[in-house]
Coordinates of C-alpha atoms in Angstrom, one line a residue:
M1 CA 17.4 -1.4 -41.7
R2 CA 20.2 0.8 -40.4
L3 CA 21.6 2.2 -37.2
L4 CA 23.3 5.4 -37.8
Y5 CA 25.7 7.4 -35.4
H6 CA 26.5 11.0 -35.9
P7 CA 29.9 11.7 -33.7
A8 CA 28.9 15.2 -33.2
K9 CA 25.3 15.0 -32.3
R10 CA 25.8 12.0 -29.9
L11 CA 23.3 9.1 -30.7
K12 CA 20.6 9.3 -33.2
I13 CA 18.9 5.9 -34.2
H14 CA 16.6 5.5 -37.1
F15 CA 14.8 2.1 -38.0
S16 CA 12.7 1.8 -41.1
K17 CA 8.8 1.7 -40.6
S18 CA 9.8 4.5 -37.9
W19 CA 9.4 2.1 -35.1
M20 CA 11.9 4.0 -32.8
V21 CA 13.6 7.3 -32.8
L22 CA 16.0 8.2 -30.1
H23 CA 17.6 11.7 -29.3
S24 CA 20.4 12.8 -26.6
C25 CA 21.4 9.3 -25.4
R26 CA 25.0 7.9 -24.9
R27 CA 26.8 6.2 -27.7
I28 CA 25.8 2.6 -28.7
T29 CA 28.4 0.8 -30.8
P30 CA 27.8 1.8 -34.4
A31 CA 26.8 -0.9 -36.5
V32 CA 24.4 -2.1 -39.3
V33 CA 21.9 -4.2 -37.7
P34 CA 20.1 -6.5 -40.3
N35 CA 16.7 -7.5 -39.7
P36 CA 16.7 -6.9 -36.0
S37 CA 14.3 -9.0 -33.9
P38 CA 11.7 -7.7 -31.7
I39 CA 13.9 -8.7 -28.5
R40 CA 17.1 -7.1 -30.3
R41 CA 15.1 -4.0 -31.0
R42 CA 14.3 -3.8 -27.3
A43 CA 17.8 -4.4 -26.3
I44 CA 19.0 -1.4 -28.2
F45 CA 16.2 0.7 -26.8
S46 CA 17.1 -0.3 -23.3
T47 CA 20.9 0.2 -23.6
A48 CA 20.2 3.8 -24.9
R49 CA 17.6 4.4 -22.3
K50 CA 19.8 3.2 -19.7
G51 CA 22.6 5.4 -20.8
W52 CA 20.5 8.5 -20.8
I53 CA 19.3 7.7 -17.1
D54 CA 22.9 7.3 -16.2
E55 CA 23.8 10.7 -17.6
V56 CA 20.8 12.3 -15.8
R57 CA 21.9 10.6 -12.5
S58 CA 25.6 11.8 -12.8
S59 CA 24.7 15.2 -13.5
E60 CA 22.5 15.1 -10.1
E61 CA 25.2 13.1 -8.1
D62 CA 27.8 16.0 -8.9
S63 CA 26.1 18.2 -6.5
T64 CA 26.1 18.0 -2.7
I65 CA 22.7 18.5 -1.0
Y66 CA 21.9 19.2 2.7
A67 CA 18.7 19.7 4.9
L68 CA 17.3 19.5 8.1
S69 CA 16.4 15.9 9.0
T70 CA 14.6 16.6 12.3
A71 CA 11.3 18.4 12.7
P72 CA 11.4 22.3 12.5
G73 CA 10.9 24.3 15.6
R74 CA 12.4 24.6 19.0
A75 CA 14.1 21.3 20.5
A76 CA 16.9 20.2 22.3
I77 CA 18.6 18.7 19.3
A78 CA 18.5 19.3 15.7
I79 CA 20.2 17.1 13.2
V80 CA 21.4 18.5 9.7
R81 CA 22.3 15.9 7.1
I82 CA 24.7 16.4 4.1
S83 CA 25.3 14.1 1.4
G84 CA 27.6 14.4 -1.8
P85 CA 31.1 14.5 -2.8
A86 CA 31.8 17.7 -0.9
C87 CA 31.2 16.4 2.5
I88 CA 35.0 16.5 3.4
D89 CA 35.4 19.9 2.2
I90 CA 32.4 21.1 4.1
Y91 CA 33.6 19.6 7.3
K92 CA 36.9 21.5 6.9
A93 CA 35.3 24.7 6.4
L94 CA 33.1 24.5 9.2
C95 CA 35.7 22.8 11.7
P96 CA 38.9 24.2 10.7
G97 CA 42.1 22.7 12.0
T98 CA 40.4 19.7 13.3
P99 CA 40.9 16.1 11.9
L100 CA 38.0 14.3 10.2
P101 CA 36.3 12.0 12.7
K102 CA 36.6 8.3 12.6
P103 CA 33.9 6.8 10.3
R104 CA 30.7 6.2 12.0
H105 CA 31.9 7.6 15.2
A106 CA 30.3 10.5 17.0
T107 CA 33.0 13.3 17.8
L108 CA 32.4 16.5 19.6
R109 CA 33.2 19.7 17.7
S110 CA 32.9 23.5 17.5
L111 CA 31.2 24.8 14.3
Y112 CA 32.5 28.1 12.8
E113 CA 31.4 30.4 10.2
P114 CA 33.4 29.4 6.9
I115 CA 35.7 32.3 6.7
R116 CA 39.3 32.4 6.3
N117 CA 40.5 33.2 9.8
P118 CA 38.2 31.9 12.2
A119 CA 37.9 33.6 15.6
K120 CA 36.0 33.1 18.5
S121 CA 33.0 35.6 17.5
A122 CA 32.5 33.3 14.6
V123 CA 31.4 30.2 16.6
L124 CA 28.0 28.8 15.4
D125 CA 27.7 26.0 17.9
S126 CA 30.3 25.1 20.3
G127 CA 28.9 21.6 21.2
A128 CA 28.0 19.8 18.2
L129 CA 28.4 16.0 17.5
V130 CA 29.7 15.2 14.1
L131 CA 29.4 11.9 12.3
Y132 CA 31.0 10.9 9.0
F133 CA 29.8 8.1 7.0
P134 CA 32.2 7.5 3.9
A135 CA 30.5 6.0 0.6
P136 CA 29.3 3.4 -0.5
K137 CA 27.6 1.9 2.6
T138 CA 25.6 5.0 3.7
V139 CA 21.8 5.8 3.7
T140 CA 22.4 7.5 0.1
G141 CA 25.2 5.6 -1.4
D142 CA 27.3 8.8 -1.3
D143 CA 29.4 10.3 1.4
V144 CA 27.3 11.5 4.5
L145 CA 28.0 14.1 6.9
E146 CA 25.8 14.8 9.9
F147 CA 25.8 17.7 12.4
H148 CA 23.9 16.9 15.7
I149 CA 23.7 20.5 17.0
H150 CA 21.3 22.3 19.6
G151 CA 17.9 22.8 18.5
G152 CA 17.4 26.6 18.9
P153 CA 15.8 28.2 15.8
A154 CA 18.2 30.8 15.3
L155 CA 21.3 28.3 15.7
V156 CA 19.7 25.9 13.2
K157 CA 19.2 28.8 10.8
A158 CA 22.8 29.8 11.1
V159 CA 24.3 26.5 10.5
L160 CA 22.0 25.9 7.3
A161 CA 23.1 29.3 5.9
A162 CA 26.7 28.6 6.6
I163 CA 26.7 25.3 4.6
P164 CA 26.4 26.8 1.1
Q165 CA 29.1 29.6 2.0
C166 CA 31.7 26.8 2.3
T167 CA 32.2 26.8 -1.4
Q168 CA 33.1 30.4 -1.4
S169 CA 35.6 30.2 1.6
S170 CA 37.5 27.0 0.6
H171 CA 41.0 27.2 -1.0
N172 CA 40.1 23.9 -2.9
A173 CA 39.3 24.6 -6.4
R174 CA 37.1 21.4 -6.7
I175 CA 34.6 22.5 -4.1
Q176 CA 34.4 26.0 -5.4
T177 CA 33.2 24.4 -8.6
T178 CA 30.8 21.9 -6.8
T179 CA 27.2 22.8 -6.4
V180 CA 25.9 22.9 -2.8
R181 CA 22.3 23.5 -2.3
Y182 CA 19.5 22.7 -0.2
A183 CA 17.7 19.0 -1.0
E184 CA 14.6 18.9 -2.6
P185 CA 11.7 16.9 -0.9
G186 CA 12.6 13.2 -1.0
E187 CA 15.8 13.7 -2.7
F188 CA 18.0 11.8 -0.1
T189 CA 15.7 8.9 -0.6
R190 CA 16.0 9.3 -4.4
R191 CA 19.7 9.1 -4.2
A192 CA 19.4 5.8 -2.2
F193 CA 17.4 4.6 -4.9
Y194 CA 19.8 5.5 -7.7
N195 CA 22.6 4.1 -5.7
D196 CA 20.7 0.7 -5.2
R197 CA 20.4 1.3 -1.4
L198 CA 16.7 1.1 -1.3
D199 CA 14.2 -0.1 -3.9
L200 CA 10.8 1.1 -4.7
T201 CA 9.1 -1.2 -2.2
Q202 CA 11.2 -0.3 0.5
I203 CA 10.9 3.4 0.0
E204 CA 7.1 3.2 0.1
A205 CA 7.3 1.2 3.2
L206 CA 9.7 3.9 4.7
G207 CA 7.0 6.4 4.0
D208 CA 4.1 4.5 5.5
A209 CA 6.5 3.9 8.6
L210 CA 7.0 7.8 9.0
S211 CA 3.2 8.3 8.6
A212 CA 2.1 5.5 10.8
D213 CA -0.2 6.5 13.6
T214 CA -1.2 3.2 15.2
E215 CA 0.8 0.0 16.1
Q216 CA -0.7 -2.1 13.4
Q217 CA 0.2 0.6 11.0
R218 CA 3.7 0.6 12.2
R219 CA 4.1 -3.1 12.1
L220 CA 2.7 -3.2 8.6
A221 CA 5.3 -0.7 7.4
V222 CA 8.2 -2.2 9.0
R223 CA 7.5 -5.6 7.2
G224 CA 8.0 -3.7 4.1
T225 CA 11.2 -2.1 5.0
T226 CA 13.1 -5.4 4.4
N227 CA 14.0 -6.5 1.0
A228 CA 11.9 -9.7 1.3
L229 CA 8.8 -8.3 -0.7
S230 CA 10.9 -6.8 -3.5
G231 CA 13.1 -10.2 -3.6
R232 CA 9.8 -12.2 -3.8
Y233 CA 8.7 -9.9 -7.0
E234 CA 12.2 -10.5 -8.4
S235 CA 12.2 -14.1 -8.1
W236 CA 8.7 -14.0 -10.0
R237 CA 10.3 -11.7 -12.6
Q238 CA 13.1 -14.2 -12.9
Q239 CA 10.6 -17.1 -13.4
L240 CA 9.0 -15.2 -16.1
L241 CA 12.3 -14.3 -17.9
Y242 CA 13.2 -17.9 -18.2
A243 CA 9.7 -18.9 -19.4
R244 CA 9.9 -16.0 -21.9
G245 CA 13.3 -17.0 -23.0
E246 CA 12.3 -20.4 -24.1
L247 CA 9.6 -18.8 -26.4
E248 CA 11.9 -16.1 -27.6
A249 CA 14.6 -18.5 -28.7
L250 CA 11.7 -20.3 -30.7
I251 CA 10.9 -16.9 -32.1
D252 CA 14.5 -15.9 -33.1
F253 CA 16.0 -19.1 -34.1
A254 CA 13.2 -21.3 -35.4
E255 CA 14.5 -21.1 -39.0
D256 CA 18.1 -21.9 -38.1
Q257 CA 17.6 -24.6 -35.3
H258 CA 15.9 -27.7 -34.8
F259 CA 13.3 -27.8 -31.9
D260 CA 12.5 -31.0 -30.3
E261 CA 9.1 -29.6 -29.2
S262 CA 6.3 -28.1 -31.2
P263 CA 5.2 -24.7 -30.5
A264 CA 2.2 -25.9 -28.9
N265 CA 4.0 -28.3 -26.7
L266 CA 6.4 -25.7 -25.9
I267 CA 3.7 -23.1 -25.1
S268 CA 1.8 -25.9 -22.8
S269 CA 5.1 -26.6 -21.0
V270 CA 5.6 -23.0 -20.1
A271 CA 2.0 -22.6 -19.0
E272 CA 2.5 -25.3 -16.3
Q273 CA 5.2 -22.9 -14.8
V274 CA 3.1 -20.1 -15.0
K275 CA 0.0 -21.6 -13.4
P276 CA 1.5 -21.7 -9.8
L277 CA 2.8 -18.1 -10.1
K278 CA -0.7 -17.0 -11.1
G279 CA -2.2 -18.3 -7.8
Q280 CA 0.4 -16.7 -5.8
V281 CA -0.1 -13.3 -7.5
Q282 CA -3.9 -13.5 -6.9
A283 CA -2.9 -14.2 -3.2
H284 CA -0.9 -11.0 -3.0
I285 CA -3.5 -9.0 -4.6
V286 CA -6.1 -10.0 -1.9
N287 CA -3.3 -9.5 0.9
A288 CA -2.6 -6.1 -0.4
S289 CA -6.3 -5.1 -0.3
R290 CA -6.4 -6.4 3.4
G291 CA -3.3 -4.4 4.1
E292 CA -4.8 -1.5 2.7
L293 CA -7.6 -1.6 5.5
V294 CA -4.8 -1.2 8.1
R295 CA -3.1 1.6 6.4
S296 CA -5.9 3.6 5.4
G297 CA -8.3 2.6 8.2
I298 CA -11.1 0.3 8.6
R299 CA -14.4 1.8 8.1
I300 CA -17.1 0.9 10.5
A301 CA -21.0 1.7 10.1
L302 CA -23.1 2.0 13.1
L303 CA -26.4 0.7 11.6
G304 CA -29.9 0.8 13.6
A305 CA -33.2 2.4 14.1
P306 CA -33.8 5.6 15.4
N307 CA -32.9 5.9 19.3
A308 CA -31.4 2.5 19.4
G309 CA -28.5 4.1 20.8
K310 CA -26.0 4.5 17.9
S311 CA -24.8 8.0 18.9
S312 CA -24.3 7.1 22.5
L313 CA -22.2 3.9 21.4
L314 CA -20.0 6.1 19.4
N315 CA -19.6 8.6 22.1
Q316 CA -18.5 5.6 24.6
I317 CA -16.1 4.2 22.1
V318 CA -14.3 7.5 21.2
G319 CA -14.4 8.8 24.8
R320 CA -15.9 12.2 23.9
E321 CA -19.2 13.7 22.7
A322 CA -18.8 13.2 19.2
A323 CA -22.3 13.0 18.3
I324 CA -25.5 14.7 19.7
V325 CA -27.5 12.2 21.9
S326 CA -31.3 13.2 22.4
K327 CA -34.8 11.3 23.3
E328 CA -36.0 13.0 20.2
E329 CA -36.0 10.7 17.0
G330 CA -34.0 11.7 14.0
T331 CA -31.2 13.7 15.8
T332 CA -28.7 12.4 13.5
R333 CA -29.4 13.2 9.9
D334 CA -26.1 13.1 8.1
V335 CA -23.1 10.8 8.6
V336 CA -20.9 11.7 11.3
E337 CA -17.3 10.4 10.6
V338 CA -14.9 10.0 13.6
G339 CA -11.4 8.3 13.8
V340 CA -10.2 6.2 16.5
D341 CA -7.5 3.9 17.5
I342 CA -8.9 0.6 18.7
G343 CA -6.4 -2.4 19.6
G344 CA -3.7 -0.8 17.3
F345 CA -6.2 -0.6 14.3
Y346 CA -7.1 2.9 13.1
C347 CA -10.8 2.6 12.7
K348 CA -13.1 5.3 11.0
F349 CA -16.7 5.0 12.7
G350 CA -19.9 6.4 10.8
D351 CA -22.7 7.3 13.0
M352 CA -25.8 7.4 10.7
A353 CA -29.5 8.4 10.3
G354 CA -31.7 5.7 11.9
L355 CA -33.3 3.3 9.6
R356 CA -37.0 2.7 9.7
R357 CA -40.2 2.0 7.6
E358 CA -43.8 3.2 8.1
M359 CA -44.2 0.0 10.1
T360 CA -41.8 -1.2 12.5
V361 CA -41.0 -5.0 12.8
S362 CA -40.9 -6.5 16.2
M363 CA -40.2 -9.9 17.7
D364 CA -44.2 -10.3 18.1
S365 CA -45.8 -9.3 15.1
S366 CA -49.1 -8.5 17.0
H367 CA -47.1 -5.5 18.1
S368 CA -46.2 -3.8 15.0
M369 CA -46.9 0.0 15.1
S370 CA -46.8 2.8 13.0
N371 CA -44.0 5.4 13.3
G372 CA -45.6 8.1 11.3
T373 CA -44.5 9.8 8.3
I374 CA -40.9 10.2 7.2
G375 CA -39.9 13.7 6.0
E376 CA -37.7 14.3 2.9
V377 CA -34.6 15.3 4.9
E378 CA -34.8 11.9 6.9
K379 CA -35.4 10.1 3.7
E380 CA -32.2 11.5 2.3
G381 CA -30.3 10.7 5.5
I382 CA -31.5 7.2 5.4
R383 CA -30.3 6.9 1.8
R384 CA -27.0 8.0 3.0
A385 CA -26.7 5.6 5.7
K386 CA -27.5 2.5 3.5
L387 CA -24.6 3.8 1.1
R388 CA -22.3 4.3 4.1
A389 CA -23.1 0.7 5.4
L390 CA -22.6 -1.0 2.1
D391 CA -19.2 0.7 1.7
S392 CA -18.2 0.0 4.9
D393 CA -15.7 -3.0 6.1
V394 CA -17.4 -3.7 9.3
V395 CA -21.2 -3.2 10.3
I396 CA -22.2 -2.9 13.7
V397 CA -26.0 -3.3 14.0
V398 CA -27.1 -1.5 17.3
L399 CA -30.4 -3.1 18.5
S400 CA -32.2 -1.9 21.6
V401 CA -34.2 -3.6 24.4
E402 CA -37.8 -1.8 24.6
P403 CA -40.8 -2.4 26.6
E404 CA -43.3 -4.6 25.1
A405 CA -46.3 -2.3 26.2
A406 CA -46.7 1.1 27.6
I407 CA -47.4 -0.3 31.2
S408 CA -45.4 -3.6 31.2
E409 CA -42.4 -5.2 33.0
S410 CA -41.6 -7.5 29.9
F411 CA -39.1 -6.3 27.4
S412 CA -38.3 -7.6 23.9
V413 CA -35.8 -6.6 21.3
K414 CA -37.6 -4.9 18.2
I415 CA -35.8 -5.0 14.9
D416 CA -37.1 -2.5 12.2
A417 CA -37.4 -4.5 8.8
E418 CA -35.1 -1.8 7.0
V419 CA -32.5 -2.5 9.5
A420 CA -32.8 -6.3 8.9
V421 CA -32.9 -6.2 5.2
T422 CA -29.7 -3.6 5.2
A423 CA -27.7 -5.9 7.5
A424 CA -28.6 -8.8 5.5
N425 CA -27.5 -7.0 2.3
C426 CA -24.2 -6.2 3.9
S427 CA -23.5 -9.7 4.9
R428 CA -24.3 -10.9 1.5
N429 CA -21.9 -8.5 0.1
G430 CA -19.2 -10.0 2.2
Q431 CA -18.9 -7.4 5.0
A432 CA -18.5 -8.5 8.5
V433 CA -21.6 -7.8 10.4
I434 CA -21.9 -7.8 14.3
Y435 CA -24.7 -7.0 16.6
A436 CA -25.0 -4.8 19.7
V437 CA -27.9 -5.0 21.9
N438 CA -28.3 -1.8 23.8
K439 CA -30.3 -0.8 27.0
V440 CA -29.6 -4.3 28.6
D441 CA -29.7 -2.5 32.0
Q442 CA -33.5 -2.7 31.6
V443 CA -33.5 -6.6 31.6
R444 CA -33.0 -8.6 34.9
T445 CA -29.5 -10.4 34.7
E446 CA -31.2 -13.7 34.9
D447 CA -33.3 -13.2 31.9
L448 CA -30.4 -11.6 29.6
P449 CA -29.2 -15.0 28.2
H450 CA -32.6 -15.8 27.2
K451 CA -33.4 -12.7 25.7
L452 CA -30.0 -12.7 23.7
E453 CA -30.8 -16.3 22.5
A454 CA -34.1 -15.1 21.3
V455 CA -32.6 -12.1 19.5
K456 CA -30.2 -14.3 17.7
R457 CA -33.1 -16.5 16.5
H458 CA -35.1 -13.5 15.4
I459 CA -32.2 -11.9 13.6
S460 CA -31.6 -15.2 11.5
K461 CA -35.3 -15.6 10.8
T462 CA -35.9 -12.2 9.7
G463 CA -32.9 -11.8 7.6
I464 CA -33.5 -15.1 5.8
D465 CA -37.3 -14.2 5.4
M466 CA -36.2 -10.9 3.8
V467 CA -33.5 -11.9 1.3
E468 CA -34.0 -15.7 0.5
R469 CA -35.9 -14.6 -2.3
L470 CA -33.1 -12.6 -3.6
T471 CA -29.8 -14.7 -2.9
P472 CA -29.3 -17.6 -0.7
P473 CA -27.5 -16.5 2.6
T474 CA -23.8 -17.4 3.0
P475 CA -22.5 -18.9 5.9
R476 CA -21.5 -15.7 7.7
S477 CA -24.6 -13.9 6.7
Y478 CA -26.6 -13.9 10.0
A479 CA -25.8 -13.7 13.7
S480 CA -23.7 -16.5 15.4
A481 CA -23.2 -16.9 19.1
D482 CA -19.9 -14.9 19.1
S483 CA -21.2 -11.9 17.0
I484 CA -23.8 -10.8 19.6
F485 CA -23.0 -8.3 22.4
A486 CA -25.0 -6.8 25.2
I487 CA -24.1 -3.6 26.0
S488 CA -25.8 -0.7 28.0
C489 CA -24.4 2.9 27.1
K490 CA -26.1 4.2 30.4
D491 CA -24.1 2.0 32.5
A492 CA -21.1 2.8 30.6
G493 CA -21.5 6.3 31.1
H494 CA -21.2 5.9 35.0
L495 CA -18.0 7.6 35.9
N496 CA -18.3 6.1 39.5
S497 CA -18.9 2.6 38.4
A498 CA -16.9 0.0 40.4
V499 CA -17.3 -2.5 37.5
A500 CA -14.3 -3.0 35.3
D501 CA -16.4 -3.3 32.2
A502 CA -19.4 -1.3 33.0
G503 CA -22.0 -1.5 30.2
G504 CA -20.0 -4.3 28.1
I505 CA -18.2 -1.7 25.9
Q506 CA -14.9 -3.3 26.5
T507 CA -16.1 -6.7 25.5
L508 CA -17.7 -5.3 22.3
L509 CA -14.3 -3.8 21.5
K510 CA -12.4 -6.8 22.3
G511 CA -15.0 -8.5 19.6
L512 CA -14.2 -5.8 17.0
V513 CA -10.5 -6.5 17.3
G514 CA -11.1 -10.1 16.9
V515 CA -13.0 -9.0 13.5
F516 CA -10.2 -6.8 12.4
E517 CA -7.5 -9.6 12.9
E518 CA -9.7 -11.8 10.8
I519 CA -10.2 -9.5 7.8
T520 CA -6.6 -8.3 7.7
A521 CA -5.2 -11.8 8.1
P522 CA -3.0 -12.9 5.0
V523 CA -4.4 -15.5 2.7
T524 CA -2.8 -18.5 1.1
S525 CA -2.3 -19.1 -2.6
E526 CA -4.3 -22.3 -3.6
T527 CA -4.1 -24.5 -6.8
Q528 CA -6.8 -25.3 -9.2
D529 CA -8.1 -28.3 -7.0
G530 CA -8.2 -26.2 -4.1
S531 CA -5.0 -27.5 -2.2
I532 CA -2.7 -25.0 -0.8
A533 CA 0.1 -24.4 -3.3
S534 CA 2.4 -22.4 -0.8
P535 CA 2.1 -20.0 2.1
V536 CA 2.0 -16.4 1.6
P537 CA 4.2 -14.5 3.7
E538 CA 3.0 -11.6 5.9
E539 CA 5.0 -9.3 3.9
S540 CA 2.7 -9.0 1.2
L541 CA 0.0 -7.3 3.6
G542 CA 2.5 -4.3 3.1
A543 CA 2.0 -4.1 -0.6
T544 CA 0.8 -0.5 -1.4
E545 CA -2.1 0.5 -3.5
R546 CA 0.4 1.1 -6.4
Q547 CA 1.9 -2.3 -6.0
R548 CA -1.5 -3.8 -6.1
L549 CA -2.6 -2.3 -9.4
L550 CA 0.5 -3.5 -10.9
L551 CA -0.1 -7.0 -9.8
V552 CA -3.6 -6.7 -11.1
E553 CA -2.1 -5.7 -14.4
C554 CA 0.4 -8.5 -14.1
L555 CA -2.4 -10.9 -13.3
G556 CA -4.2 -9.9 -16.5
H557 CA -1.2 -10.6 -18.6
L558 CA -0.7 -14.1 -17.0
S559 CA -4.3 -14.9 -17.6
A560 CA -4.2 -13.8 -21.2
F561 CA -0.9 -16.0 -21.8
L562 CA -2.7 -19.0 -20.0
S563 CA -5.8 -18.3 -22.3
N564 CA -3.6 -18.5 -25.4
A565 CA -1.9 -21.6 -24.1
E566 CA -5.2 -23.3 -23.9
S567 CA -6.2 -22.0 -27.1
A568 CA -3.0 -23.5 -28.6
K569 CA -3.5 -26.8 -26.9
Q570 CA -6.9 -26.9 -28.9
L571 CA -5.3 -25.8 -32.1
S572 CA -2.3 -28.0 -32.0
A573 CA -4.1 -31.2 -33.5
E574 CA -5.7 -29.1 -36.3
V575 CA -3.8 -25.9 -37.4
E576 CA -0.4 -25.5 -35.6
E577 CA 0.8 -22.8 -38.0
D578 CA -1.8 -20.6 -36.4
I579 CA -0.4 -20.5 -33.0
D580 CA 1.1 -17.2 -32.2
V581 CA 4.0 -17.6 -30.1
V582 CA 5.0 -13.8 -30.4
V583 CA 1.8 -13.0 -28.8
A584 CA 2.4 -15.6 -25.8
A585 CA 6.0 -14.1 -25.4
E586 CA 4.8 -10.6 -25.3
N587 CA 2.0 -11.3 -22.5
L588 CA 5.0 -12.9 -20.4
R589 CA 7.0 -9.8 -21.2
A590 CA 4.3 -7.3 -20.1
A591 CA 3.8 -9.4 -17.0
A592 CA 7.6 -9.3 -16.1
N593 CA 7.6 -5.6 -16.7
C594 CA 4.8 -5.1 -14.6
L595 CA 6.8 -6.7 -11.7
A596 CA 9.9 -4.8 -12.6
K597 CA 7.9 -1.5 -12.3
I598 CA 7.0 -2.6 -8.7
T599 CA 10.9 -2.4 -7.6
G600 CA 11.5 0.4 -9.9
K601 CA 13.8 -1.4 -12.6
G602 CA 11.3 -0.9 -15.5
E603 CA 12.6 -1.9 -18.8
A604 CA 16.1 -1.2 -18.1
G605 CA 18.1 -4.5 -17.6
D606 CA 15.2 -6.6 -18.5
V607 CA 16.1 -7.2 -22.2
E608 CA 19.7 -8.0 -21.3
E609 CA 18.9 -10.6 -18.9
V610 CA 16.3 -12.1 -21.5
L611 CA 19.2 -12.2 -24.0
G612 CA 21.3 -14.2 -21.8
V613 CA 18.5 -16.7 -21.2
V614 CA 18.0 -16.9 -25.0
F615 CA 21.7 -17.8 -25.8
E616 CA 21.9 -20.2 -22.9
K617 CA 19.1 -22.2 -24.7

């Protein structure tokens, strides 16, 4: 195998078997590389790739960019940010005859049009605050200049138009050849990443912070703006690098050096280091999914029979008439989606068609009655309601207090069989299910506790009877004492009520917040014997969906490595030559690369660090 370098065409690398071809990269020391190992091949590739990236970055960093950093429109103040090597020259062109402000100190200046002889008529803004931040300790890593100007649309437009003209009016030959242009979307952040001011996890958290609408979303985003999460991923990557280094040493130097451990024992030893890491990765994947509930919103389904009060409850929660309320059954046919902030959590409520069968299940089976024929449109609404309930994170089963007979002062809570089965299926599916008993204003206060206790027993009995032949119920499947809430949408709708919590709606919302806190709390990593290995920090909740998918991929490679290690352990006593150390090392390399992609390091630098570990060994 040979590495060829053409001095006129930069670098062109060809290896036999056509395993790699690189073009347009910076020069790598020309040499003949006899039989390069896989890790050496990756080292050459990474060095060439890094040189190409550096060349692209340098061409971008030679230009100076600017943009309006505040929202467009009329405002008291607008901020124009400039970043790049021409910041000082732009300042001299817009503020002629004045000294450069002291770094990181706001200074009052008048901004002029960038012409050779400034006049009073050329003033852009007579009262602008100017801040200068010298590199490298800036938000982008380059020189940064900020103009805090008055926020009139015409004034802002004039200042933005004057900045690129500074290159034409300046006597400095360097700035005349420098590109000054309006920044592309996200370009300031991209320069911060290139200059190691931010990693990808921090950049994603910054985006979440800018788009946060609720308090919990803000808290989640703030957790990720520190380097705690990326630091943990980097520490995991380092562990994998050292573990992989031991296997790479065996691959590259097995013929020249004597190793005290056999390949099987070495893989088994490395596997003991990887097992705790696998548990932590699993916990982070679960926490990332829980954090996504906060970021994207918790999906809540209002499940119940027709006229149970689902639409009325939705209107009381959101504080407006989001759904039609009528005494006529089947008013809601399709799913009505409404977003609302509850206790700092963004929630997406779904009011759905009422579920029912031909026969309604009541607390007293002797009172079962026919509800008539269900039409095709209502059947489709019921089908969509079931799908929405099974796709939700939290299900609120709305029940209602109804008279036991046409002329009677006795009331009971009737539960439609279709509602009971769907609620039980949701519970068995791992979803949080709570119960809201509506229309309790019809029951005397002294009778209410007895009625609720009867409801709890009936829910449990009905649910168990209907699903126990399918799957044994889980501990959280059916109603507990703190998952049933008595409400009255009628009482809650009285604006002149002197009761602080009229209708019990606020108590229900507090119960919902408790459920939200439970399903979004971070989990801990556990060992194989079930004991807690180490606490998982709350920062793991801030992992984005991209990071979660890479963690899932990393977990797959770790599982493959541990599976190979277990196979090697069984083969060690029989055919040790069949143990494939190369595959095991490749699994660790792929896992480490997934972690590197999370923070944005990718392949670059990974091989060089492994080489250091190999030579240490």
